[in-house]
Amino acid sequence: MSTSIDSTLPRSELLTMLRTMKLIRRFEERSAEHYGRGNIGGFLHLYIGEEAVAVGVISPLRDDDKIVTHYRDHGHALARGMDTAACMAELFGKSTGVSGGKGGSMHFFDVEKGFMGGHAIVGGQLPLAVGLAFANRYRGEDSLVVCFLGDGAVNEGEFHESMNLASLWNLPVLFLLENNGFGMGTRVERASAQPVIHRLADRHNVRSHREENGQDVFAVREAALDAIEYIRDGNGPYFLEVMTYRFRGHSMADPIEYRQQHEVEPWLELDPIKLLSDRLLANDLTTADEINAIDEDVENEVNEAIQFALESPFPKPDELYSDIYA
Amino acid sequence: MSTSIDSTLPRSELLTMLRTMKLIRRFEERSAEHYGRGNIGGFLHLYIGEEAVAVGVISPLRDDDKIVTHYRDHGHALARGMDTAACMAELFGKSTGVSGGKGGSMHFFDVEKGFMGGHAIVGGQLPLAVGLAFANRYRGEDSLVVCFLGDGAVNEGEFHESMNLASLWNLPVLFLLENNGFGMGTRVERASAQPVIHRLADRHNVRSHREENGQDVFAVREAALDAIEYIRDGNGPYFLEVMTYRFRGHSMADPIEYRQQHEVEPWLELDPIKLLSDRLLANDLTTADEINAIDEDVENEVNEAIQFALESPFPKPDELYSDIYA
Amino acid sequence: MAQLTYRDAIRAGLEEALRSNPEVFIMGEDVGAYGGSYAVTKGFMEEYGEERIIDTPIAESGFVGTGIGAAIAGMSPIVEIMTINFSLLAMDQIVHIAAKARYMSGGQISVPIVIRTVSGGGNMLAATHSQSLEGWYARVPGLKVVTPSNAADALGLLRSAVADPNPVMFVEHSLLYGSRSEVPDEHYTIPFGSARVARSGADVSIIAYLRRVPISLQAAELLEDDGIDAEVIDLRTLLPLDTQTFIDSVHKTNRAVVVEETWEFGGFAGEVIAQINEKAFDSLDGPALRVGGANVPTPYSRPLELLTIPTPEMVADKVRSLF
Amino acid sequence: MAQLTYRDAIRAGLEEALRSNPEVFIMGEDVGAYGGSYAVTKGFMEEYGEERIIDTPIAESGFVGTGIGAAIAGMSPIVEIMTINFSLLAMDQIVHIAAKARYMSGGQISVPIVIRTVSGGGNMLAATHSQSLEGWYARVPGLKVVTPSNAADALGLLRSAVADPNPVMFVEHSLLYGSRSEVPDEHYTIPFGSARVARSGADVSIIAYLRRVPISLQAAELLEDDGIDAEVIDLRTLLPLDTQTFIDSVHKTNRAVVVEETWEFGGFAGEVIAQINEKAFDSLDGPALRVGGANVPTPYSRPLELLTIPTPEMVADKVRSLF
Ligand SMILES: Cc1ncc(C[n+]2csc(CCOP(=O)(O)OP(=O)(O)O)c2C)c(N)n1
Ligand SMILES: Cc1ncc(C[n+]2csc(CCOP(=O)(O)OP(=O)(O)O)c2C)c(N)n1
Ligand SMILES: [Mg+2]
Ligand SMILES: [Mg+2]
């Protein structure tokens, strides 16, 4: 793992990336705690361990770009700058949540920020992303769509239908595969006859690449920048596979009996947050004190979010029937 | 186009192949006539022009192999030796038909002959074929399943799901793509970002090959034999793409306004029946008289089939409610 | 007033939409070069260009989802699913995204897509190609389901569908394309949730939609001979459902027969009958009855197929059983 | 008699099938290494081997179709679709092949597959993960649809499902897995199409299935205080539907309320009400009514979600409205 630092980025931005990754981490650790207390229900899919992907890919996007993702969406939402308190309130099912409490963990939305939803049917978000990109191309806009998906999703037929359509129509969409090695408890190799997944996209004539260092936010960012440039130049879709790891279970309900500690441990060493802060320290771009200050700041932000979520009202009964039709 | 003859085949078998191709042709020409007369209804998808594919692939199969196909199924049925009269009676909707008159043109079945159906939802037959092959493997049988599909079907997600499953589980199935250049009125290049279709299967680690000479029954047969050997040796699935051409419209309802005569004509020159009979003649393996006799024989068989179909009874009203449940 | 076929009325509505809004496009299998499998969009590609009349691969989930995405981006897609049978392959996108995105986002999103498709049997197309599945969509909150029975309604409802900011399933019947009716020359729209009294009568309410409306009107004529004066209600849209019109009718006639083409068992008629029970029970002189299709996979063979589809005689017989 | 949970009763039925027939296999997403998302098949992979307990890719159409193919080849697959929501992705295979292959082949084929899946809401899983879609399958000729409400029925019906030569959708409810009931020690089966009188009563027939059965039984208790003696009918299978049992009940009680969890609009209750109209209208002292779920995409937020699911109080109130 490289210890150098992407030199094009100003120090402030490096610290922002670190802070965002830490924010995602703490947001989720505290969510898990409140899940345990019963303040949060349903499924809660934690992104812990994969923070470098969301931050590496989303930080270089423009405001007019759009994001579509799956149910493991907290990281993408926070990386996109969605309001932390409103995200937490959504988990608490409050009317102040990002989806008015109606979506929950799996269905974060913020249309103003171009965040077109977490989607909970595996693979279902792909055609949607193709459609958003179709509109861009039709209108001659040069903004793009990023579509996150998991390694498990590529086995759904919708994946291939979407690759073909995006390729055939030369649409500005970045498919961002978070290959964390598992779909629930099933290893990639047990689910995919082609385990080097980006090759599937390539075969539909979608330009593709695998980034092995998915825990290294700079590596992810570099790879994303290449992809973004390719797309903005009008070359059509791009498929970026990023290798990462899910530190926790699939959801809070997962007993994680399908993988052994000796497999997990080397990955825990590759904690993207630790990697980044170590490198910033090693390159004298920050200090232990500054990192402590960030931690405190993040802690405060999450505490405030929790406070906000706790104090916010639940939707009123008559809201049950609003938002069905426009 | 080669003028040599596959030397491993006895003369009698060569003539049988010619006869089968002629039978398919006449069966369909006469079907079209009776469609016009209103004796046949629904959709009628003619196989005319593609006869070398069915005969080349099906002739080397064993009796315990199974076939699954799409709605353009007359050619496969007759090549498999299904009863001509019962096939015609099916088109006429008679109770003596291969599916008791309940299936019609798109749904020929003959389980005794391992003919597991024409299927009319594009792509729908693929998982079915995977399942039949799954049973073979589970039981340790060395028979295989041939699954015919069209170039249009590969764009359905079910195609990829099936490739992945067959590959992952190493199943004995031969996917036989009849690439006739069109799905209804849409050219392959307008529908598939990867127009060399077998490469899609290859990317799922399914062994694949494209046979360019799909109008040459020997070329098709050779390619099929390679595939069959590969599968019987326990190597798993095989994907064979055969280039061919649909001489007629997609169905009887097709005005065929999407392709020009100058495109069609060179293909009409590559009439698989003419190619075969010319070669048999050139190699002194048959005579004009013998071919005339075959024609007459085929004509009689089709005439008798029509007679049988005409004279057969329609299903009785109470048959409406039989065959729903076992 | 012009006499138009159902097909031409729909063509007119589509062309109007294409002309008035550059963000309207039509997408589907063989809608372009082939001209549409029921010739509804014949010539459109030449007229409006390949950018707007888009032939898709055979990938229902993919291209319907693409339309949904474009709608979410604010465009006005009109997506054709060749027949409603094939819509099962796109059901995930329709039910899980089109119908729910607005709700799950707390109202941030709207999905102004029109999904045109073709329902019904009677063409000897056998079990997989003869289903009437609109009732499945008609129960999904977030969708609207439109079922025109004639040319004038088709045009008026299509205009409303195109203008609607919600996902609309616009369901046509293949055996209606050639049917003609008077279509007003002046511009009009038909709002969703407004059933039509297709024939007024005093003795029984026959409630139908799609092709069973002309069939029910024929039944009403047969019933004249029995001295029975039937009212025929055309639901026109299943979701939203105009219950008031048929409830008012039942209050007047005291008898109801619901007619539809789909399998009788579990059909949409059950909803209508449940509504009648709830809201007009005391008016009923007899049970609210129904006539649906045979509960079988549709057979190919013509004589059998004919037994699966409600005829005027079957409707008239059911009505007679109430007297 | 042992007290078993619904989960353990289903486990027992599955193990029995695995042990008695080597051609039974279980296939689905995470049924093996993970142990099943509702832990129904936990430990099976270790016990019966990877050849028979098969983890699949996330590809519902593919692996359900594979199961159908294996069934057509004469095997006895038990395929799990993690929840009924995801079954929309396999609907083409289920509706177009499993349900119709026999008919379309003129009776040459049978499809002895059991498709297990999980229905219902109440887990704060929001709109895409809380649907009750069994009613859609219950109208497809060629399928059978089973909806057990308790452990004993689950085992008896599962045995029948495994033995049945036809495609069976075996629909479980996620909130029933932990519920316990007496399960006979001796071998028994429950035939399809035999509803159960879960509680007998004289004044009203409450007709329900799946998790609404225990809810209806609670409603019946509430009604005791009003002096109303409710009969509760558990349909147990929706297709085939045992109409006789509930018609007999209505003849006796003269009142009917149908309860289900799915969206009320267009629900299966409409079928039951239509049957009551047709066959027991003259016995009715008031309209046949229903209590279904709210006609909304299910919201995540707990207080809203609770409003979407029929409670004992809602059922009791509806019954009271008939007196
Ligand atoms: C169509 C469908 N099938 C199954 C599920 C259940 N499910 C939810 S997440 C998941 C695993 C997805 O794995 P992957 O795509 O690798 O994403 P990850 O969770 O690893 O981020 C499964 C099987 C679902 N939500 N939708
Ligand atoms: C799911 C589905 N979508 C659409 C159709 C309508 N349709 C029938 S055949 C066909 C074209 C198929 O083309 P191809 O697979 O190339 O086979 P070919 O007809 O050329 O032999 C289409 C679009 C269908 N039957 N099923
Ligand atoms: Mg994964
Ligand atoms: Mg083709």
Short mmCIF file of N, CA, C and O and ligand atoms in Angstrom, two decimals, chain A residues 50 71-72 150-152 178-184 188 246, ligand 3:
data_model
loop_
_atom_site.label_atom_id
_atom_site.label_comp_id
_atom_site.label_asym_id
_atom_site.label_seq_id
_atom_site.Cartn_x
_atom_site.Cartn_y
_atom_site.Cartn_z
N GLU A 50 -15.91 0.28 4.12
CA GLU A 50 -15.93 0.61 2.69
C GLU A 50 -15.90 2.12 2.45
O GLU A 50 -16.13 2.58 1.32
N TYR A 71 -29.33 -0.31 -1.13
CA TYR A 71 -29.79 -0.18 0.26
C TYR A 71 -28.66 0.14 1.23
O TYR A 71 -28.90 0.60 2.33
N ARG A 72 -27.42 -0.16 0.86
CA ARG A 72 -26.30 0.14 1.76
C ARG A 72 -25.84 1.55 1.42
O ARG A 72 -24.78 1.76 0.82
N GLY A 150 -23.52 -3.72 -5.90
CA GLY A 150 -22.69 -4.70 -5.21
C GLY A 150 -22.35 -5.87 -6.12
O GLY A 150 -22.96 -6.06 -7.18
N ASP A 151 -21.39 -6.64 -5.68
CA ASP A 151 -20.99 -7.81 -6.46
C ASP A 151 -22.12 -8.80 -6.64
O ASP A 151 -22.19 -9.52 -7.64
N GLY A 152 -23.03 -8.85 -5.68
CA GLY A 152 -24.16 -9.78 -5.81
C GLY A 152 -25.12 -9.38 -6.90
O GLY A 152 -25.75 -10.22 -7.55
N GLU A 178 -19.04 -2.01 -5.94
CA GLU A 178 -18.36 -2.20 -4.67
C GLU A 178 -18.23 -3.71 -4.46
O GLU A 178 -19.16 -4.36 -3.99
N ASN A 179 -17.08 -4.23 -4.83
CA ASN A 179 -16.87 -5.67 -4.68
C ASN A 179 -16.31 -5.94 -3.29
O ASN A 179 -15.12 -5.82 -3.05
N ASN A 180 -17.23 -6.27 -2.38
CA ASN A 180 -16.81 -6.54 -1.00
C ASN A 180 -16.74 -8.05 -0.74
O ASN A 180 -16.74 -8.49 0.40
N GLY A 181 -16.72 -8.81 -1.81
CA GLY A 181 -16.45 -10.24 -1.69
C GLY A 181 -17.66 -11.11 -1.38
O GLY A 181 -17.59 -12.33 -1.53
N PHE A 182 -18.75 -10.49 -0.99
CA PHE A 182 -19.93 -11.26 -0.58
C PHE A 182 -21.22 -10.60 -1.01
O PHE A 182 -21.34 -9.37 -0.94
N GLY A 183 -22.19 -11.41 -1.37
CA GLY A 183 -23.58 -11.01 -1.41
C GLY A 183 -24.23 -11.74 -0.26
O GLY A 183 -24.27 -12.98 -0.26
N MET A 184 -24.63 -11.02 0.76
CA MET A 184 -25.03 -11.64 2.03
C MET A 184 -23.95 -12.62 2.47
O MET A 184 -22.82 -12.21 2.72
N VAL A 188 -18.33 -14.27 -3.76
CA VAL A 188 -18.37 -13.99 -5.19
C VAL A 188 -18.09 -15.24 -6.01
O VAL A 188 -18.80 -15.54 -6.98
N ARG A 246 -16.50 -5.67 3.61
CA ARG A 246 -17.54 -5.29 4.56
C ARG A 246 -17.06 -5.75 5.93
O ARG A 246 -16.97 -6.96 6.16
MG MG E 3 -21.24 -7.57 -1.91
#
